PDB file of C-alpha atoms in Angstrom:
ATOM      1  CA  UNK A   1     198.726 102.274 127.808  1.00  0.00           C
ATOM      2  CA  UNK A   2     195.503 102.364 125.502  1.00  0.00           C
ATOM      3  CA  UNK A   3     193.463 105.691 124.486  1.00  0.00           C
ATOM      4  CA  UNK A   4     189.917 105.688 123.584  1.00  0.00           C
ATOM      5  CA  UNK A   5     188.897 108.637 121.292  1.00  0.00           C
ATOM      6  CA  UNK A   6     184.970 108.983 120.473  1.00  0.00           C
ATOM      7  CA  UNK A   7     184.017 109.027 117.039  1.00  0.00           C
ATOM      8  CA  UNK A   8     182.798 112.687 115.849  1.00  0.00           C
ATOM      9  CA  UNK A   9     179.219 111.542 115.699  1.00  0.00           C
ATOM     10  CA  UNK A  10     179.384 110.099 119.008  1.00  0.00           C
ATOM     11  CA  UNK A  11     181.102 112.886 120.983  1.00  0.00           C
ATOM     12  CA  UNK A  12     178.266 114.586 122.680  1.00  0.00           C
ATOM     13  CA  UNK A  13     177.054 111.205 124.313  1.00  0.00           C
ATOM     14  CA  UNK A  14     180.431 109.629 124.712  1.00  0.00           C
ATOM     15  CA  UNK A  15     180.970 110.081 128.415  1.00  0.00           C
ATOM     16  CA  UNK A  16     177.237 109.674 129.168  1.00  0.00           C
ATOM     17  CA  UNK A  17     177.214 106.148 127.541  1.00  0.00           C
ATOM     18  CA  UNK A  18     180.508 104.503 126.925  1.00  0.00           C
ATOM     19  CA  UNK A  19     182.676 106.144 129.640  1.00  0.00           C
ATOM     20  CA  UNK A  20     180.070 106.019 132.300  1.00  0.00           C
ATOM     21  CA  UNK A  21     179.196 102.326 131.669  1.00  0.00           C
ATOM     22  CA  UNK A  22     182.856 101.056 131.006  1.00  0.00           C
ATOM     23  CA  UNK A  23     182.682  97.396 132.036  1.00  0.00           C
ATOM     24  CA  UNK A  24     184.332  94.076 130.920  1.00  0.00           C
ATOM     25  CA  UNK A  25     182.135  93.736 127.873  1.00  0.00           C
ATOM     26  CA  UNK A  26     183.096  97.288 126.505  1.00  0.00           C
ATOM     27  CA  UNK A  27     186.668  96.466 127.196  1.00  0.00           C
ATOM     28  CA  UNK A  28     186.854  93.215 125.366  1.00  0.00           C
ATOM     29  CA  UNK A  29     185.101  94.942 122.622  1.00  0.00           C
ATOM     30  CA  UNK A  30     187.685  97.695 122.631  1.00  0.00           C
ATOM     31  CA  UNK A  31     190.546  95.144 122.530  1.00  0.00           C
ATOM     32  CA  UNK A  32     188.892  93.408 119.376  1.00  0.00           C
ATOM     33  CA  UNK A  33     188.689  96.833 117.715  1.00  0.00           C
ATOM     34  CA  UNK A  34     192.128  97.930 118.719  1.00  0.00           C
ATOM     35  CA  UNK A  35     193.662  94.682 117.031  1.00  0.00           C
ATOM     36  CA  UNK A  36     191.929  95.597 113.886  1.00  0.00           C
ATOM     37  CA  UNK A  37     193.322  99.270 113.680  1.00  0.00           C
ATOM     38  CA  UNK A  38     196.569  99.272 115.622  1.00  0.00           C
ATOM     39  CA  UNK A  39     198.784  98.355 112.703  1.00  0.00           C
ATOM     40  CA  UNK A  40     197.101 101.267 110.605  1.00  0.00           C
ATOM     41  CA  UNK A  41     198.271 103.983 112.946  1.00  0.00           C
ATOM     42  CA  UNK A  42     201.695 105.495 112.199  1.00  0.00           C
ATOM     43  CA  UNK A  43     201.599 109.030 113.924  1.00  0.00           C
ATOM     44  CA  UNK A  44     200.291 109.478 117.427  1.00  0.00           C
ATOM     45  CA  UNK A  45     199.688 112.754 119.301  1.00  0.00           C
ATOM     46  CA  UNK A  46     198.864 112.668 122.955  1.00  0.00           C
ATOM     47  CA  UNK A  47     198.523 115.689 125.229  1.00  0.00           C
ATOM     48  CA  UNK A  48     200.552 115.896 128.426  1.00  0.00           C
ATOM     49  CA  UNK A  49     198.435 115.320 131.510  1.00  0.00           C
ATOM     50  CA  UNK A  50     198.561 114.576 135.145  1.00  0.00           C
ATOM     51  CA  UNK A  51     195.797 113.086 137.009  1.00  0.00           C
ATOM     52  CA  UNK A  52     195.402 112.335 140.884  1.00  0.00           C
ATOM     53  CA  UNK A  53     192.651 110.620 142.599  1.00  0.00           C
ATOM     54  CA  UNK A  54     191.926 109.649 146.224  1.00  0.00           C
ATOM     55  CA  UNK A  55     189.092 107.173 146.989  1.00  0.00           C
ATOM     56  CA  UNK A  56     187.790 106.217 150.283  1.00  0.00           C
ATOM     57  CA  UNK A  57     187.180 102.341 150.513  1.00  0.00           C
ATOM     58  CA  UNK A  58     185.286 102.327 153.530  1.00  0.00           C
ATOM     59  CA  UNK A  59     181.666 102.207 152.152  1.00  0.00           C
ATOM     60  CA  UNK A  60     182.815 100.012 149.279  1.00  0.00           C
ATOM     61  CA  UNK A  61     184.253  97.273 151.582  1.00  0.00           C
ATOM     62  CA  UNK A  62     181.266  97.510 154.060  1.00  0.00           C
ATOM     63  CA  UNK A  63     178.821  97.137 151.171  1.00  0.00           C
ATOM     64  CA  UNK A  64     180.666  93.830 150.600  1.00  0.00           C
ATOM     65  CA  UNK A  65     180.155  92.648 154.047  1.00  0.00           C
ATOM     66  CA  UNK A  66     183.474  93.861 155.852  1.00  0.00           C
ATOM     67  CA  UNK A  67     181.757  95.584 158.748  1.00  0.00           C
ATOM     68  CA  UNK A  68     183.251  94.179 161.893  1.00  0.00           C
ATOM     69  CA  UNK A  69     186.837  95.381 160.897  1.00  0.00           C
ATOM     70  CA  UNK A  70     185.505  99.008 161.180  1.00  0.00           C
ATOM     71  CA  UNK A  71     183.695  98.703 164.680  1.00  0.00           C
ATOM     72  CA  UNK A  72     185.810  99.111 167.790  1.00  0.00           C
ATOM     73  CA  UNK A  73     183.664  96.662 169.600  1.00  0.00           C
ATOM     74  CA  UNK A  74     183.562  94.017 166.934  1.00  0.00           C
ATOM     75  CA  UNK A  75     186.794  94.011 165.251  1.00  0.00           C
ATOM     76  CA  UNK A  76     189.311  91.264 166.128  1.00  0.00           C
ATOM     77  CA  UNK A  77     192.745  92.219 165.410  1.00  0.00           C
ATOM     78  CA  UNK A  78     194.216  90.378 168.512  1.00  0.00           C
ATOM     79  CA  UNK A  79     197.014  88.713 166.380  1.00  0.00           C
ATOM     80  CA  UNK A  80     198.512  92.125 165.473  1.00  0.00           C
ATOM     81  CA  UNK A  81     197.389  94.467 168.384  1.00  0.00           C
ATOM     82  CA  UNK A  82     196.987  94.255 172.016  1.00  0.00           C
ATOM     83  CA  UNK A  83     194.306  96.950 172.366  1.00  0.00           C
ATOM     84  CA  UNK A  84     190.954  95.243 172.162  1.00  0.00           C
ATOM     85  CA  UNK A  85     189.357  98.421 170.639  1.00  0.00           C
ATOM     86  CA  UNK A  86     191.704  98.468 167.648  1.00  0.00           C
ATOM     87  CA  UNK A  87     189.916  98.674 164.552  1.00  0.00           C
ATOM     88  CA  UNK A  88     190.032 100.181 160.834  1.00  0.00           C
ATOM     89  CA  UNK A  89     188.984 103.830 160.843  1.00  0.00           C
ATOM     90  CA  UNK A  90     189.755 104.712 157.207  1.00  0.00           C
ATOM     91  CA  UNK A  91     191.091 103.085 154.011  1.00  0.00           C
ATOM     92  CA  UNK A  92     192.049 105.606 151.360  1.00  0.00           C
ATOM     93  CA  UNK A  93     193.575 104.488 147.893  1.00  0.00           C
ATOM     94  CA  UNK A  94     195.664 107.091 146.017  1.00  0.00           C
ATOM     95  CA  UNK A  95     196.533 106.861 142.474  1.00  0.00           C
ATOM     96  CA  UNK A  96     198.667 109.261 140.228  1.00  0.00           C
ATOM     97  CA  UNK A  97     199.158 109.104 136.543  1.00  0.00           C
ATOM     98  CA  UNK A  98     201.517 111.323 134.658  1.00  0.00           C
ATOM     99  CA  UNK A  99     201.810 111.334 130.943  1.00  0.00           C
ATOM    100  CA  UNK A 100     204.555 113.699 129.393  1.00  0.00           C
ATOM    101  CA  UNK A 101     207.355 113.835 126.982  1.00  0.00           C
ATOM    102  CA  UNK A 102     209.363 111.339 128.991  1.00  0.00           C
ATOM    103  CA  UNK A 103     206.617 108.710 128.840  1.00  0.00           C
ATOM    104  CA  UNK A 104     204.032 107.476 131.517  1.00  0.00           C
ATOM    105  CA  UNK A 105     204.585 107.441 135.199  1.00  0.00           C
ATOM    106  CA  UNK A 106     202.210 104.792 136.789  1.00  0.00           C
ATOM    107  CA  UNK A 107     202.255 101.217 137.900  1.00  0.00           C
ATOM    108  CA  UNK A 108     202.467 100.097 134.343  1.00  0.00           C
ATOM    109  CA  UNK A 109     204.673 100.642 131.498  1.00  0.00           C
ATOM    110  CA  UNK A 110     203.800 102.324 128.065  1.00  0.00           C
ATOM    111  CA  UNK A 111     205.000 100.711 124.761  1.00  0.00           C
ATOM    112  CA  UNK A 112     204.658 102.198 121.483  1.00  0.00           C
ATOM    113  CA  UNK A 113     205.824 100.311 118.453  1.00  0.00           C
ATOM    114  CA  UNK A 114     205.853 102.081 115.026  1.00  0.00           C
ATOM    115  CA  UNK A 115     206.694 100.680 111.506  1.00  0.00           C
ATOM    116  CA  UNK A 116     207.837 102.619 108.567  1.00  0.00           C
ATOM    117  CA  UNK A 117     205.782 105.447 107.580  1.00  0.00           C
ATOM    118  CA  UNK A 118     203.217 104.747 104.706  1.00  0.00           C
ATOM    119  CA  UNK A 119     202.436 107.284 101.844  1.00  0.00           C
ATOM    120  CA  UNK A 120     199.090 107.789 103.172  1.00  0.00           C
ATOM    121  CA  UNK A 121     199.649 108.227 106.959  1.00  0.00           C
ATOM    122  CA  UNK A 122     196.997 107.322 109.537  1.00  0.00           C
ATOM    123  CA  UNK A 123     197.098 109.911 112.296  1.00  0.00           C
ATOM    124  CA  UNK A 124     195.707 109.396 115.888  1.00  0.00           C
ATOM    125  CA  UNK A 125     195.482 112.800 117.644  1.00  0.00           C
ATOM    126  CA  UNK A 126     193.930 113.243 120.975  1.00  0.00           C
ATOM    127  CA  UNK A 127     192.629 116.776 120.869  1.00  0.00           C
ATOM    128  CA  UNK A 128     189.342 116.010 122.674  1.00  0.00           C
ATOM    129  CA  UNK A 129     188.347 114.268 125.848  1.00  0.00           C
ATOM    130  CA  UNK A 130     189.121 110.791 125.998  1.00  0.00           C
ATOM    131  CA  UNK A 131     189.357 107.438 128.089  1.00  0.00           C
ATOM    132  CA  UNK A 132     192.532 105.810 128.763  1.00  0.00           C
ATOM    133  CA  UNK A 133     193.584 102.566 130.590  1.00  0.00           C
ATOM    134  CA  UNK A 134     196.792 101.055 131.550  1.00  0.00           C
ATOM    135  CA  UNK A 135     196.986  97.161 131.463  1.00  0.00           C
ATOM    136  CA  UNK A 136     199.382  94.425 132.149  1.00  0.00           C
ATOM    137  CA  UNK A 137     200.626  91.911 129.406  1.00  0.00           C
ATOM    138  CA  UNK A 138     198.063  89.571 130.948  1.00  0.00           C
ATOM    139  CA  UNK A 139     195.288  92.054 129.920  1.00  0.00           C
ATOM    140  CA  UNK A 140     194.542  92.985 133.542  1.00  0.00           C
ATOM    141  CA  UNK A 141     193.600  96.709 133.956  1.00  0.00           C
ATOM    142  CA  UNK A 142     195.645  98.453 136.605  1.00  0.00           C
ATOM    143  CA  UNK A 143     194.181 102.002 135.960  1.00  0.00           C
ATOM    144  CA  UNK A 144     191.174 103.531 134.043  1.00  0.00           C
ATOM    145  CA  UNK A 145     190.565 107.050 133.626  1.00  0.00           C
ATOM    146  CA  UNK A 146     189.162 109.865 131.579  1.00  0.00           C
ATOM    147  CA  UNK A 147     190.439 113.177 130.597  1.00  0.00           C
ATOM    148  CA  UNK A 148     187.714 115.997 130.123  1.00  0.00           C
ATOM    149  CA  UNK A 149     189.621 119.133 129.860  1.00  0.00           C
ATOM    150  CA  UNK A 150     192.678 119.401 127.796  1.00  0.00           C
TER     151      UNK A 150
END
């Protein structure tokens, strides 16, 4: 799990720019920066949060050209249904992410590796709105979200 906290000078425009336009280029830049600073952080403070979202995929899939499956007159599901009017009425994706004292509950694991404390500790405290993402070991993003209210 990766957390992205805005710099103080960028805080006001953070969600209007970086969070709203989060794409592959931003992600690769974040990954490069993370590699530069990850070894410097030895104290992390993360608030507990619970996010739940539901997204209707009908419009998305239809905009990608998958239209016949949603029409009772055009859908062909004869291999799985005998009724000629069988079609898809709705596709809804739900996701839940819980971060608490026990760790992260989602489709990906959370790993934190800490070395010995230095005499000048580098502290990462999430006490303002932030972006987070959960990825696989192969760098495939499974979840991405933002927390606006703590």
